[in-house]
Amino acid sequence: MASLLRIAILKAVFVVLLAGLTGCGFQLRGQLALPPVLERTYLQVAAGDRSTLYQHLKAGLQV
């Protein structure tokens, strides 16, 4: 029983900390510059470019 109480307290503390960080406007600063080799992403899917997986990944990665 004490273990369940401890887990509940830890969850509550986590939620309060997360809410505090969100409430105070915490954001990561700036943007990360990627090296030139990582600027373009290529997809190769075994099922080809007509597969649903390929289409979803392509749509999600387009900027």
C-alpha atoms as one frame of an Amber mdcrd trajectory, in Angstrom:
protein
   0.000   0.000   0.000   2.853   2.366   0.819   4.283   1.721  -2.639   1.049
   2.818  -4.328   0.966   5.966  -2.220   4.567   6.743  -3.142   3.825   6.314
  -6.850   0.772   8.565  -6.569   2.823  11.260  -4.814   5.577  11.066  -7.451
   3.009  11.402 -10.236   1.454  14.417  -8.525   4.858  16.075  -8.085   5.680
  15.443 -11.744   2.386  16.973 -12.897   2.890  20.037 -10.690   6.450  20.551
 -11.985   5.335  20.131 -15.579   2.457  22.566 -15.089   4.835  25.050 -13.474
   7.276  24.904 -16.377   4.475  25.276 -18.890   2.797  28.065 -16.952   5.933
  30.175 -16.691   6.441  30.098 -20.472   9.474  27.806 -20.567  10.758  27.352
 -24.118  13.974  26.117 -25.627  16.056  28.939 -27.066  17.062  29.413 -30.658
  17.318  26.928 -33.462  19.806  24.179 -34.015  21.823  24.489 -37.225  22.104
  21.107 -38.912  25.243  20.125 -40.797  24.849  20.192 -44.604  24.786  16.388
 -44.818  21.570  16.332 -42.744  19.730  19.092 -44.618  18.023  16.666 -47.002
  16.271  13.471 -45.932  15.803  10.540 -48.280  13.167   7.849 -47.826  13.497
   4.311 -49.072  10.591   2.007 -48.264  10.578  -1.643 -49.312   6.996  -1.418
 -50.605   7.850   1.508 -52.865   6.588   5.072 -53.059   2.922   4.020 -53.251
   2.797   2.577 -49.727   0.799   4.312 -47.016   3.859   4.465 -44.751   5.868
   6.252 -47.420   3.105   8.763 -48.114   2.654   9.595 -44.408   6.385   9.980
 -43.813   6.827  12.120 -46.909   3.966  14.415 -45.907   5.234  14.700 -42.337
   8.816  15.510 -43.319   8.052  18.184 -45.905   8.826  21.678 -44.747
